[in-house]
Tab-separated table of C-alpha atoms in Angstrom:
chain	number	residue	atom	x	y	z
A	1	MET	CA	-9.215	13.445	22.602
A	2	PRO	CA	-6.724	14.116	19.831
A	3	LYS	CA	-6.302	17.904	18.672
A	4	PRO	CA	-7.499	18.404	15.197
A	5	ALA	CA	-4.411	18.854	12.793
A	6	ASP	CA	-3.990	19.332	9.054
A	7	GLY	CA	-1.538	20.990	6.672
A	8	PRO	CA	2.489	21.158	6.895
A	9	GLY	CA	2.549	21.987	10.554
A	10	ALA	CA	1.000	18.597	11.310
A	11	ARG	CA	3.569	16.560	9.451
A	12	ALA	CA	6.539	16.902	11.919
A	13	ALA	CA	6.784	13.757	14.000
A	14	SER	CA	9.324	11.917	15.674
A	15	GLY	CA	10.560	8.560	14.793
A	16	ARG	CA	9.310	6.579	11.928
A	17	LEU	CA	5.693	7.980	12.027
A	18	ARG	CA	4.930	11.184	9.939
A	19	THR	CA	1.227	12.445	10.389
A	20	HIS	CA	-0.744	14.315	7.639
A	21	ARG	CA	-4.101	14.612	9.250
A	22	VAL	CA	-5.783	13.899	12.489
A	23	PRO	CA	-9.699	14.712	12.676
A	24	ALA	CA	-11.157	15.734	15.902
A	25	ARG	CA	-12.737	12.262	16.174
A	26	PRO	CA	-10.646	9.674	14.290
A	27	ALA	CA	-12.196	6.420	13.901
A	28	ALA	CA	-9.197	4.702	12.293
A	29	VAL	CA	-5.773	5.476	10.765
A	30	LEU	CA	-4.663	5.095	7.269
A	31	LEU	CA	-0.856	4.454	7.448
A	32	VAL	CA	0.740	4.624	3.853
A	33	LEU	CA	3.916	2.733	3.100
A	34	HIS	CA	5.731	3.777	-0.328
A	35	GLY	CA	7.947	1.614	-2.336
A	36	GLY	CA	11.618	1.436	-2.473
A	37	ARG	CA	14.296	-0.528	-4.053
A	38	GLU	CA	15.345	-4.229	-3.641
A	39	HIS	CA	19.072	-3.297	-2.277
A	40	SER	CA	19.958	0.200	-1.172
A	41	VAL	CA	21.162	1.480	2.088
A	42	ARG	CA	21.131	5.130	0.975
A	43	PRO	CA	18.769	7.179	2.979
A	44	SER	CA	15.211	7.291	2.071
A	45	ARG	CA	13.945	10.982	1.369
A	46	PRO	CA	10.381	12.321	1.046
A	47	TRP	CA	11.168	13.925	-2.310
A	48	HIS	CA	11.977	10.505	-3.855
A	49	ALA	CA	9.617	9.326	-6.701
A	50	ALA	CA	8.525	6.462	-4.775
A	51	ALA	CA	7.320	8.596	-1.866
A	52	LEU	CA	5.798	11.311	-4.063
A	53	ARG	CA	3.692	8.726	-6.156
A	54	MET	CA	1.724	8.206	-2.865
A	55	ARG	CA	0.607	11.714	-2.087
A	56	PRO	CA	-2.215	11.296	-4.705
A	57	PHE	CA	-3.530	8.487	-2.804
A	58	LEU	CA	-3.857	10.540	0.504
A	59	SER	CA	-5.637	13.217	-1.514
A	60	ALA	CA	-8.101	10.632	-2.849
A	61	VAL	CA	-8.947	9.652	0.588
A	62	ARG	CA	-9.206	13.235	1.532
A	63	ARG	CA	-11.851	13.714	-1.164
A	64	SER	CA	-13.816	10.434	-0.529
A	65	PRO	CA	-17.186	10.866	1.031
A	66	HIS	CA	-16.202	8.073	3.697
A	67	GLY	CA	-12.593	9.464	4.382
A	68	GLY	CA	-13.461	12.095	6.846
A	69	SER	CA	-12.987	10.091	9.810
A	70	LEU	CA	-9.431	8.672	9.000
A	71	ALA	CA	-6.352	9.931	10.432
A	72	LEU	CA	-3.683	9.936	7.798
A	73	ALA	CA	-0.190	9.084	8.354
A	74	SER	CA	2.851	7.557	6.518
A	75	VAL	CA	6.095	5.949	7.325
A	76	ARG	CA	9.437	7.370	7.361
A	77	TYR	CA	11.896	4.871	5.983
A	78	ARG	CA	15.630	5.057	7.262
A	79	VAL	CA	16.932	3.689	3.991
A	80	ARG	CA	15.552	3.107	0.526
A	81	GLY	CA	16.084	-0.674	0.225
A	82	TRP	CA	14.554	-3.940	1.514
A	83	ASN	CA	18.193	-5.438	1.647
A	84	ARG	CA	17.552	-9.221	1.966
A	85	ASP	CA	16.988	-10.446	5.521
A	86	ARG	CA	17.535	-7.160	7.026
A	87	SER	CA	13.924	-6.262	5.795
A	88	ASP	CA	14.491	-2.742	6.747
A	89	PRO	CA	11.233	-1.082	5.981
A	90	VAL	CA	9.507	-3.677	8.040
A	91	HIS	CA	11.336	-2.623	11.233
A	92	ASP	CA	10.335	1.143	10.163
A	93	ALA	CA	6.730	0.134	10.033
A	94	ARG	CA	6.761	-1.560	13.320
A	95	GLU	CA	8.086	1.605	14.830
A	96	ALA	CA	5.470	3.420	13.302
A	97	LEU	CA	2.765	1.294	14.373
A	98	ALA	CA	4.190	1.360	18.009
A	99	GLU	CA	4.077	5.224	17.560
A	100	LEU	CA	0.459	5.250	16.576
A	101	ARG	CA	-0.370	3.139	19.591
A	102	ALA	CA	1.028	5.610	21.921
A	103	ARG	CA	-0.553	8.833	19.982
A	104	LEU	CA	-3.856	7.419	18.997
A	105	PRO	CA	-4.550	4.459	21.466
A	106	GLY	CA	-7.225	1.727	20.322
A	107	LEU	CA	-7.489	3.074	17.148
A	108	PRO	CA	-7.610	0.479	14.260
A	109	VAL	CA	-5.154	0.953	11.293
A	110	VAL	CA	-5.349	0.129	7.684
A	111	LEU	CA	-2.300	-0.378	5.710
A	112	LEU	CA	-1.890	1.014	2.048
A	113	GLY	CA	1.419	0.002	0.555
A	114	HIS	CA	2.961	-0.117	-3.002
A	115	SER	CA	5.670	-2.134	-4.265
A	116	MET	CA	8.120	-2.638	-1.428
A	117	GLY	CA	5.752	-1.092	0.777
A	118	GLY	CA	2.934	-3.614	-0.391
A	119	ARG	CA	5.373	-6.341	0.875
A	120	THR	CA	6.007	-4.559	4.041
A	121	ALA	CA	2.173	-4.164	4.291
A	122	LEU	CA	1.804	-7.775	3.817
A	123	ARG	CA	4.309	-8.628	6.638
A	124	LEU	CA	2.455	-6.418	9.099
A	125	ALA	CA	-1.135	-7.264	8.121
A	126	GLY	CA	-1.558	-10.276	10.729
A	127	ASP	CA	-0.841	-7.645	13.536
A	128	PRO	CA	-3.763	-7.284	15.911
A	129	GLN	CA	-3.649	-3.529	15.725
A	130	VAL	CA	-4.260	-3.772	11.849
A	131	ALA	CA	-7.811	-3.952	10.461
A	132	GLY	CA	-6.927	-4.603	7.016
A	133	ALA	CA	-4.432	-4.030	4.178
A	134	VAL	CA	-4.558	-2.709	0.422
A	135	VAL	CA	-1.649	-3.361	-1.423
A	136	LEU	CA	-0.935	-2.054	-4.802
A	137	ALA	CA	1.581	-3.795	-7.417
A	138	PRO	CA	3.144	-5.703	-4.364
A	139	TRP	CA	6.541	-7.252	-4.527
A	140	THR	CA	5.639	-10.752	-3.487
A	141	PRO	CA	8.551	-12.931	-4.267
A	142	ALA	CA	8.448	-16.810	-4.152
A	143	GLY	CA	8.677	-17.815	-0.583
A	144	GLU	CA	6.911	-14.848	1.014
A	145	PRO	CA	5.416	-16.084	4.321
A	146	VAL	CA	1.774	-16.344	4.500
A	147	ALA	CA	0.896	-18.088	7.836
A	148	HIS	CA	0.488	-15.003	9.827
A	149	LEU	CA	-2.279	-13.718	7.534
A	150	SER	CA	-4.860	-16.315	8.817
A	151	GLY	CA	-7.989	-14.197	9.384
A	152	ALA	CA	-6.768	-11.040	7.975
A	153	ALA	CA	-8.432	-8.885	5.197
A	154	VAL	CA	-6.291	-8.269	2.247
A	155	VAL	CA	-6.988	-6.239	-1.097
A	156	ILE	CA	-4.322	-6.884	-3.697
A	157	VAL	CA	-4.467	-4.667	-6.930
A	158	HIS	CA	-2.153	-5.375	-9.803
A	159	GLY	CA	-1.834	-3.636	-13.079
A	160	SER	CA	-1.910	-6.220	-16.006
A	161	ARG	CA	1.048	-4.546	-17.636
A	162	ASP	CA	3.378	-4.349	-14.534
A	163	ARG	CA	6.774	-5.432	-15.678
A	164	VAL	CA	8.549	-4.830	-12.397
A	165	THR	CA	6.826	-6.772	-9.852
A	166	GLY	CA	4.523	-8.874	-12.297
A	167	PRO	CA	0.928	-9.745	-11.734
A	168	GLU	CA	1.680	-13.407	-11.770
A	169	ALA	CA	3.627	-13.294	-8.723
A	170	SER	CA	0.705	-11.540	-6.692
A	171	LEU	CA	-1.765	-14.171	-7.895
A	172	CYS	CA	0.471	-16.984	-6.702
A	173	PHE	CA	0.767	-15.058	-3.141
A	174	ALA	CA	-3.049	-14.412	-3.055
A	175	ARG	CA	-3.678	-18.212	-3.876
A	176	ARG	CA	-1.213	-19.245	-1.052
A	177	ALA	CA	-2.684	-16.440	1.416
A	178	ARG	CA	-6.181	-17.697	0.718
A	179	ALA	CA	-5.133	-21.144	1.548
A	180	ALA	CA	-3.773	-20.127	4.875
A	181	GLY	CA	-6.886	-18.533	5.856
A	182	ALA	CA	-6.578	-15.083	4.709
A	183	ASP	CA	-9.797	-12.982	3.272
A	184	VAL	CA	-8.106	-12.049	0.151
A	185	ALA	CA	-9.604	-10.215	-2.735
A	186	ARG	CA	-7.322	-9.736	-5.677
A	187	LEU	CA	-8.049	-7.391	-8.484
A	188	VAL	CA	-6.496	-6.294	-11.820
A	189	VAL	CA	-6.037	-2.794	-13.289
A	190	PRO	CA	-6.410	-3.569	-17.202
A	191	GLY	CA	-3.481	-1.702	-18.833
A	192	GLY	CA	-2.279	-0.666	-15.269
A	193	ASP	CA	1.691	-0.274	-15.090
A	194	HIS	CA	3.794	-0.546	-11.987
A	195	ALA	CA	4.141	3.211	-11.176
A	196	MET	CA	0.159	3.389	-11.424
A	197	LEU	CA	0.512	6.219	-13.941
A	198	ALA	CA	-1.559	4.454	-16.606
A	199	ARG	CA	-5.257	4.578	-15.253
A	200	ALA	CA	-4.022	6.696	-12.589
A	201	ALA	CA	-7.796	7.993	-11.676
A	202	VAL	CA	-8.777	4.209	-11.297
A	203	TRP	CA	-5.878	3.203	-9.018
A	204	HIS	CA	-6.561	6.311	-6.657
A	205	ARG	CA	-10.518	5.897	-6.313
A	206	LEU	CA	-10.233	1.946	-5.975
A	207	ALA	CA	-7.612	2.558	-3.100
A	208	ALA	CA	-9.466	5.132	-1.314
A	209	ASP	CA	-12.729	2.989	-1.520
A	210	ALA	CA	-11.026	-0.003	-0.396
A	211	ALA	CA	-8.922	1.706	2.566
A	212	CYS	CA	-12.260	3.474	3.687
A	213	ALA	CA	-14.256	0.141	3.709
A	214	ALA	CA	-11.396	-1.708	5.450
A	215	ALA	CA	-11.367	0.998	8.124
A	216	GLY	CA	-15.517	0.233	8.466
A	217	ALA	CA	-15.928	3.804	7.050
A	218	GLY	CA	-18.052	2.935	4.059
A	219	PRO	CA	-18.767	-0.141	1.739
A	220	TYR	CA	-16.549	-2.053	-0.453
A	221	PRO	CA	-17.293	-1.455	-4.333
A	222	ALA	CA	-19.584	-4.274	-5.239
A	223	PHE	CA	-17.019	-6.186	-7.339
A	224	VAL	CA	-14.641	-5.937	-4.525
A	225	ALA	CA	-17.061	-7.472	-2.013
A	226	ALA	CA	-17.746	-10.127	-4.457
A	227	ALA	CA	-14.073	-11.037	-4.954
A	228	PHE	CA	-13.939	-11.409	-1.134
A	229	GLY	CA	-16.520	-14.050	-1.217
A	230	GLY	CA	-14.772	-15.996	-4.160
A	231	GLY	CA	-16.990	-14.298	-6.862
A	232	GLY	CA	-15.672	-13.571	-10.268
A	233	PRO	CA	-12.690	-14.864	-12.204
A	234	GLY	CA	-10.063	-16.961	-10.352
A	235	ASP	CA	-12.462	-17.499	-7.383
A	236	GLY	CA	-12.116	-13.467	-6.631
A	237	LEU	CA	-8.373	-13.913	-6.992
A	238	ASP	CA	-8.064	-12.479	-10.799
A	239	VAL	CA	-10.982	-9.901	-11.159
A	240	PRO	CA	-10.763	-7.002	-13.509
A	241	VAL	CA	-11.334	-3.620	-12.349
A	242	PRO	CA	-14.144	-1.678	-14.244
A	243	VAL	CA	-12.261	1.086	-16.325
A	244	PRO	CA	-13.185	3.821	-18.947
A	245	SER	CA	-12.995	2.384	-22.441
A	246	ALA	CA	-10.600	4.911	-23.785
A	247	PRO	CA	-7.183	3.021	-24.945
A	248	VAL	CA	-4.039	2.840	-22.792
A	249	ARG	CA	-0.829	3.345	-24.577
A	250	PRO	CA	1.739	0.936	-23.248
A	251	ARG	CA	4.603	2.249	-21.338
A	252	ARG	CA	8.073	0.862	-21.943
A	253	ARG	CA	9.999	-0.207	-19.020
A	254	LYS	CA	13.411	-1.934	-18.534
A	255	ASN	CA	13.413	-5.075	-16.617
A	256	GLY	CA	15.843	-4.977	-13.706
A	257	PRO	CA	16.080	-5.124	-9.654
A	258	VAL	CA	12.712	-4.268	-7.931
A	259	GLN	CA	12.312	-0.701	-7.342
A	260	GLY	CA	9.342	1.781	-6.945
């Protein structure tokens, strides 16, 4: 039985895996994959913005009434970039999954990834160890593979005002993935941006609810469950997330290489 662990002392881990919490009787593991850059071989550090912006999502799972049985972990990237055919974060994430198999054998894993981390999660979502993937503002360029996703459960969440990865790209990807046999729900946060700062509470709550549900620890929100069944706009692939009525001020962003 894994020893209960939490707090800073639990974070030290070898290799590519960083553990944040392991309850006494974990039912599943949530593995978080942060974003990065399209091209960079500079070392990835935990104080970079891409890593820091995922901390509130871990906190949201901790606060969730369904999150208590989930072990929480994240991937340590060697470098900041995807780097074309090197696909560096994919190799790092595979090593982290192998570490999880050794440390917490038999537990299903739910992947939660943002931007480049979302692309990484999608690459691994067909792994037998993975119970589901929740990807936020994912980087899904044209030609991204989908055949391996047959039978996989994937929740895609994109902001309508994302100017970095763009919601149109994830809609195209979702259609292709569903045609390949994946079980896909794609949701749009009205006014949401790439950094997930606009409507931040909506992003955090939805990601936590979807991750817990993918782990079998709670139900999907009704609109997400309906989207999986093809209900809602775009046959469940263009479903707006319910948000508060307060207006969201647009965020100005420069177009450029994928990063985040």
